[in-house]
Short mmCIF file of C-alpha atoms in Angstrom, two decimals:
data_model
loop_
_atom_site.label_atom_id
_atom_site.label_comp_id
_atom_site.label_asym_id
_atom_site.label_seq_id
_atom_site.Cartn_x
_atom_site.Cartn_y
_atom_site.Cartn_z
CA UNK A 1 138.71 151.43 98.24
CA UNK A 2 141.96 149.28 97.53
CA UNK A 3 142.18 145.78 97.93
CA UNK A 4 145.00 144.56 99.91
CA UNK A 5 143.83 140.98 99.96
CA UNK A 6 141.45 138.21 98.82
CA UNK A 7 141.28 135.07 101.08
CA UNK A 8 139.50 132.25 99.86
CA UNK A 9 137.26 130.41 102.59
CA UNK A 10 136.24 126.84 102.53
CA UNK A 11 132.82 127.56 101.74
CA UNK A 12 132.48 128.61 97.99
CA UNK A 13 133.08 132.24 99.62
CA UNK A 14 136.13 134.46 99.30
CA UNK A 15 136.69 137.08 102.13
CA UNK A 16 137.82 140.73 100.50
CA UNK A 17 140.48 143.02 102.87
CA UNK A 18 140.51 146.43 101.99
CA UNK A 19 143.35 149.39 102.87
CA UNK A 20 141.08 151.06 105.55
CA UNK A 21 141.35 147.69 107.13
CA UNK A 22 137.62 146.92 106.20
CA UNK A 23 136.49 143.52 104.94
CA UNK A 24 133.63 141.94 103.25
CA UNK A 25 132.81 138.48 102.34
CA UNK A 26 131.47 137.56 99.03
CA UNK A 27 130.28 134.72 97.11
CA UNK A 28 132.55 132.84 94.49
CA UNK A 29 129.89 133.29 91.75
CA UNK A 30 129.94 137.15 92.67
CA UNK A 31 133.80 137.01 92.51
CA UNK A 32 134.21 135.46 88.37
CA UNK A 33 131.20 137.53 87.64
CA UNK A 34 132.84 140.77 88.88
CA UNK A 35 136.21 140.14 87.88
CA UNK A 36 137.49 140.93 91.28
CA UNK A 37 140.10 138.63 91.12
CA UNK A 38 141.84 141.42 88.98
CA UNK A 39 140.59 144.35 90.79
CA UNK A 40 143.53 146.54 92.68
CA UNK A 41 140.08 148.70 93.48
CA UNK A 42 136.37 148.53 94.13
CA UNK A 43 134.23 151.75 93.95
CA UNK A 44 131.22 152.06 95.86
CA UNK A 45 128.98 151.42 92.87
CA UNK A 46 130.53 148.37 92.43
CA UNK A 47 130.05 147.27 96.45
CA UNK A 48 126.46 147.99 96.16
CA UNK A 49 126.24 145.64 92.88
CA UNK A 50 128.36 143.11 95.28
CA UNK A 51 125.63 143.34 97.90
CA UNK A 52 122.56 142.59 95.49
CA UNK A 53 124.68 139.67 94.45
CA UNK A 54 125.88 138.48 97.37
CA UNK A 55 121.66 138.92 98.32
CA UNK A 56 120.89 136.76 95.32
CA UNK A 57 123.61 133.90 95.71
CA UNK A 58 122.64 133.97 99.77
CA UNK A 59 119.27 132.43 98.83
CA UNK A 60 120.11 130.21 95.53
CA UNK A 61 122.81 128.59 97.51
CA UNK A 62 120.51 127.83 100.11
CA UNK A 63 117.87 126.66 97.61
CA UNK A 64 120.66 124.97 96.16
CA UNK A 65 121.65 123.00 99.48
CA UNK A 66 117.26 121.96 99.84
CA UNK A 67 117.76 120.28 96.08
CA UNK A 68 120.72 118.44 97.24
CA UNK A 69 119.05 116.53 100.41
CA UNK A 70 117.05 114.97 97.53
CA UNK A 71 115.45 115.22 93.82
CA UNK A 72 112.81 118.45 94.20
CA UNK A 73 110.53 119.40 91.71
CA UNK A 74 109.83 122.73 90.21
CA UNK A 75 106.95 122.99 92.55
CA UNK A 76 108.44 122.39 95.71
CA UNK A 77 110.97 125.12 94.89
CA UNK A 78 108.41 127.31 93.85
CA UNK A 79 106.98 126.87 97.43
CA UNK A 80 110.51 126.85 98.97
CA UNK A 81 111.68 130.05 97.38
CA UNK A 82 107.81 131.86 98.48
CA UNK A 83 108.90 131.61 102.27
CA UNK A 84 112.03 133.04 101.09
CA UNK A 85 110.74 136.96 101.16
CA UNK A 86 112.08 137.64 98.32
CA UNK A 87 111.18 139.55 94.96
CA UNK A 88 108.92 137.73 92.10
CA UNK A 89 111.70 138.26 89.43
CA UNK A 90 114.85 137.05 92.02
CA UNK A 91 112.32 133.82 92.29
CA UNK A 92 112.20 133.25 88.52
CA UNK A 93 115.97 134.02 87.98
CA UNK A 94 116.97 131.44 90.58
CA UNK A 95 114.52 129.32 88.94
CA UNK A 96 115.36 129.59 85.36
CA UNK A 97 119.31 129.49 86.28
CA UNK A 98 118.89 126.02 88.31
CA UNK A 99 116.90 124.44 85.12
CA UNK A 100 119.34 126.12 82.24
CA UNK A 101 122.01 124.42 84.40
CA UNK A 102 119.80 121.15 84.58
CA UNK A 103 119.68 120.94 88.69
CA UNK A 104 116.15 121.84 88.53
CA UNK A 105 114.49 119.65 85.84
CA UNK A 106 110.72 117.55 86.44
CA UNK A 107 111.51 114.99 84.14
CA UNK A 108 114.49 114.01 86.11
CA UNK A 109 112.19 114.20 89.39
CA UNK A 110 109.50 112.53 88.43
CA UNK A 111 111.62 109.36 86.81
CA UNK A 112 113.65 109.11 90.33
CA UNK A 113 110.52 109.69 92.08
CA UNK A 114 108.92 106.50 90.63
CA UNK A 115 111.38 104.61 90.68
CA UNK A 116 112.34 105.39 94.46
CA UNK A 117 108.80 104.90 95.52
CA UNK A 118 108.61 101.23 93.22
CA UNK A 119 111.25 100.07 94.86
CA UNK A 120 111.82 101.52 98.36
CA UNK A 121 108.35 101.84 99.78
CA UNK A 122 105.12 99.63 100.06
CA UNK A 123 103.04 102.35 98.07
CA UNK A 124 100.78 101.32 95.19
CA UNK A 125 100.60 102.87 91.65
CA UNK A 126 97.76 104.78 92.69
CA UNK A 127 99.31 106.59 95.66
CA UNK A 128 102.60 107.49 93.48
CA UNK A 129 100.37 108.74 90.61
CA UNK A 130 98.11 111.26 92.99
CA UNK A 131 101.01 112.47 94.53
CA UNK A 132 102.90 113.44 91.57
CA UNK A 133 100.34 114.42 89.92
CA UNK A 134 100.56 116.69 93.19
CA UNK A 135 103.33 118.08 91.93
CA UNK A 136 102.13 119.09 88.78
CA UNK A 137 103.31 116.45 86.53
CA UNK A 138 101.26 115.60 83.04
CA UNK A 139 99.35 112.50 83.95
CA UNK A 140 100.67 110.85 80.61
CA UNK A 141 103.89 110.79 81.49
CA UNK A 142 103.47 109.63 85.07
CA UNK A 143 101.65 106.53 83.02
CA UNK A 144 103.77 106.26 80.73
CA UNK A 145 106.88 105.64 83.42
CA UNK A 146 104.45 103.58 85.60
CA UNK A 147 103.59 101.37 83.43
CA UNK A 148 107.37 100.01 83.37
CA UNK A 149 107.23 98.63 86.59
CA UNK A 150 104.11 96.65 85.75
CA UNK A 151 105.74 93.37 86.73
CA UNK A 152 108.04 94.71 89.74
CA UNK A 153 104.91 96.14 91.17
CA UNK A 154 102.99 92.97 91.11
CA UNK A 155 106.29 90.89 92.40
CA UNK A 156 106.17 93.47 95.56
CA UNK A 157 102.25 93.28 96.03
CA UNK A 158 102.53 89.87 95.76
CA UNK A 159 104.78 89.28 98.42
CA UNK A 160 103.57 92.05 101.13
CA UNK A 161 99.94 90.26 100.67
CA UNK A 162 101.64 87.19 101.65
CA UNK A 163 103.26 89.17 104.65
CA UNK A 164 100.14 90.89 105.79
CA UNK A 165 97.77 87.58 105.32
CA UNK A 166 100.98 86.11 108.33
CA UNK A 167 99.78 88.73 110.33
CA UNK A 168 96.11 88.00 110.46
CA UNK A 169 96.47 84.39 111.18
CA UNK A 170 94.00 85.17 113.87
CA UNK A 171 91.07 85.57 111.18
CA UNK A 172 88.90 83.67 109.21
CA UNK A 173 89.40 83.57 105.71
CA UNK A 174 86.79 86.04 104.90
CA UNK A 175 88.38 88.70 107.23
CA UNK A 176 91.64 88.05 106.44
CA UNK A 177 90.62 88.89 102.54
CA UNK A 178 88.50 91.96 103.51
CA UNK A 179 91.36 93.59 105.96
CA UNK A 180 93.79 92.55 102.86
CA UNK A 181 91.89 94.54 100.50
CA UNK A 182 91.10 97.62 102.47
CA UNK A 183 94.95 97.87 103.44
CA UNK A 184 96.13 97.67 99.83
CA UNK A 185 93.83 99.53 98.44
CA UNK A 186 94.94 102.18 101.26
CA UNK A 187 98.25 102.00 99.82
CA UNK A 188 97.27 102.81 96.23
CA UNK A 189 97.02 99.02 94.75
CA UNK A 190 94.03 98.11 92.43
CA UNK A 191 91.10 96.08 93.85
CA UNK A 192 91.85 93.84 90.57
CA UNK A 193 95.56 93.55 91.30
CA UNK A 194 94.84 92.62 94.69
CA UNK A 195 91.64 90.52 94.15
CA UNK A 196 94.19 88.99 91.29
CA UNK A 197 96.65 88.04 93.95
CA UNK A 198 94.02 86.55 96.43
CA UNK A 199 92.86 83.84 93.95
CA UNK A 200 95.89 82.38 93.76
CA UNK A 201 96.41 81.93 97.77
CA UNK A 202 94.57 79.62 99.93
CA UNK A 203 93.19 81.16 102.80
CA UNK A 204 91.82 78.50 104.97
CA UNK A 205 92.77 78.75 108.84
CA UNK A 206 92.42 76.01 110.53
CA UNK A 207 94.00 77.06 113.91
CA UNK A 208 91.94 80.14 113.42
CA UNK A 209 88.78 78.95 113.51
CA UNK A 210 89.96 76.31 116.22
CA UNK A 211 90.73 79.10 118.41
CA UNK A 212 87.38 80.82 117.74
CA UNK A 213 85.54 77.56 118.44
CA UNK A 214 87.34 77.33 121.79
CA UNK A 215 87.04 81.05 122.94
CA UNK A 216 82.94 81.21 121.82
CA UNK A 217 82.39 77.54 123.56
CA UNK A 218 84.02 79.16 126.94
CA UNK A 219 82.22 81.66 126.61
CA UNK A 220 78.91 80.20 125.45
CA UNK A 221 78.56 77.08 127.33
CA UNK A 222 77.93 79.04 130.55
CA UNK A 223 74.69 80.09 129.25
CA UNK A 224 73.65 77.48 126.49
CA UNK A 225 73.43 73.78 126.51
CA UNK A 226 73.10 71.12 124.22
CA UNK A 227 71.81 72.05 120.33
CA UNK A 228 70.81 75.39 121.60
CA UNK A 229 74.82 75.57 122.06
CA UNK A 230 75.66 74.56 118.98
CA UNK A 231 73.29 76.85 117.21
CA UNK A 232 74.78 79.93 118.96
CA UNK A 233 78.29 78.87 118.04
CA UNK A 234 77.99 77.95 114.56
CA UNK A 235 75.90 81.35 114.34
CA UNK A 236 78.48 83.43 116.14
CA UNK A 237 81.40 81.55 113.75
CA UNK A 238 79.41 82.40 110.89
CA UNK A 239 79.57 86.34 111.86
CA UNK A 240 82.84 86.04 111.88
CA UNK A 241 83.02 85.36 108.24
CA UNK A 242 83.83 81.15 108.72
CA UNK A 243 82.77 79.07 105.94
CA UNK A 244 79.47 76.92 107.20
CA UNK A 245 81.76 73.35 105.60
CA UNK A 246 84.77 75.08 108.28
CA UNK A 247 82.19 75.74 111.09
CA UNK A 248 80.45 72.28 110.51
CA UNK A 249 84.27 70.41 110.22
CA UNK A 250 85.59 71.90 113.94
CA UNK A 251 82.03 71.16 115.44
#
């Protein structure tokens, strides 16, 4: 067939007229690859080596596109490209192209992802560390990177224990340390790190245990009189996790 015209499209595509007033559209890889800039004529060998292309740069393209939303690692593409339906050795040549031209490349991802996760989210070292470790990466070098955010990772722990410990003003101090270190250590901190933290802040509540005294007096003095009263209240403060110099203070 002769060409009659090449139109390119706005989408790294390039739309091929022929003189029987067919057309097909083809990628711009396919294009420089091919030549077919220079072409006055395509056979149809050369169409059906168009087609595989056009096959192959369909799906890196699109791979291409899920590596641009954000940094992926080879693992995730592996995955990606398995839903794809397509051949083993089409997987590893989109593969091996995307790292010889450095888009796909772990030591990039797993840099960005640290540092992302450090700085952007409340997650602990742990948490980062299992979850690229998820993604394949050698544990060393997940240390290695970690451990260069020693001090902005104990600024930011630091300052969301002060946050949370806001938000359980309702608690004695006991609680309020307890729910503290189950959250963190949720969110991948160290019990040290936390327990670290903790020493230096004084949790004493004074309107919390107020409000407790009120609330179990209400509730007990319907019942109770007298010492028996006061037994069941210092008792039920105690439970709570009060200190006994706090209980003895309010009462």
């Amino acid at each position: 067939m002769n060409i009659e015209k090449i139109k390119k499209l706005n989408n790294g595509k390039y739309k091929i007229f022929f003189d029987n007033k067919e057309y097909i559209t083809v990628y711009e890889d396919v294009i420089l690859e091919e030549n077919i800039l220079f072409k006055k004529e395509i056979s149809n060998d050369l169409i059906n080596i168009i087609n595989i292309k056009n096959d192959y740069y369909k799906i890196y393209n699109k791979t291409l596109k899920y590596i641009m939303t954000k940094v992926r690692s080879e693992m995730e593409i592996n995955k990606y490209l398995d839903k794809q339906n397509i051949e083993k050795d089409e997987k590893e040549k989109i593969i091996a192209d995307l790292k010889r031209k450095k888009i796909l490349n772990d030591d990039n991802f797993y840099i960005s992802y640290i540092s992302d996760r450090v700085r952007l989210s409340s997650d602990g070292p742990d948490k980062i560390r299992r979850d690229l470790l998820n993604h394949n990466i050698d544990i060393n070098k997940i240390n290695v990177e970690l451990e260069k955010y020693d001090e902005v990772i104990k600024e930011k722990l630091e300052k969301l224990i002060n946050k949370k410990i806001k938000l359980l003003n309702k608690y004695s101090s006991y609680m309020i340390k307890q729910k503290v270190v189950e959250y963190f250590i949720n969110l991948g901190y160290s019990k040290d790190a936390i327990d670290e933290i903790l020493s230096n802040i004084e949790l004493t509540n004074d309107e919390a245990i107020k409000n407790e005294y009120i609330n179990q007096y209400n509730k007990l003095s319907k019942k109770y009189k007298d010492e028996e009263l006061k037994y069941k209240i210092r008792n039920n403060l105690y439970q709570k996790g009060y200190k006994l110099d706090d209980i003895n203070k309010i009462m």
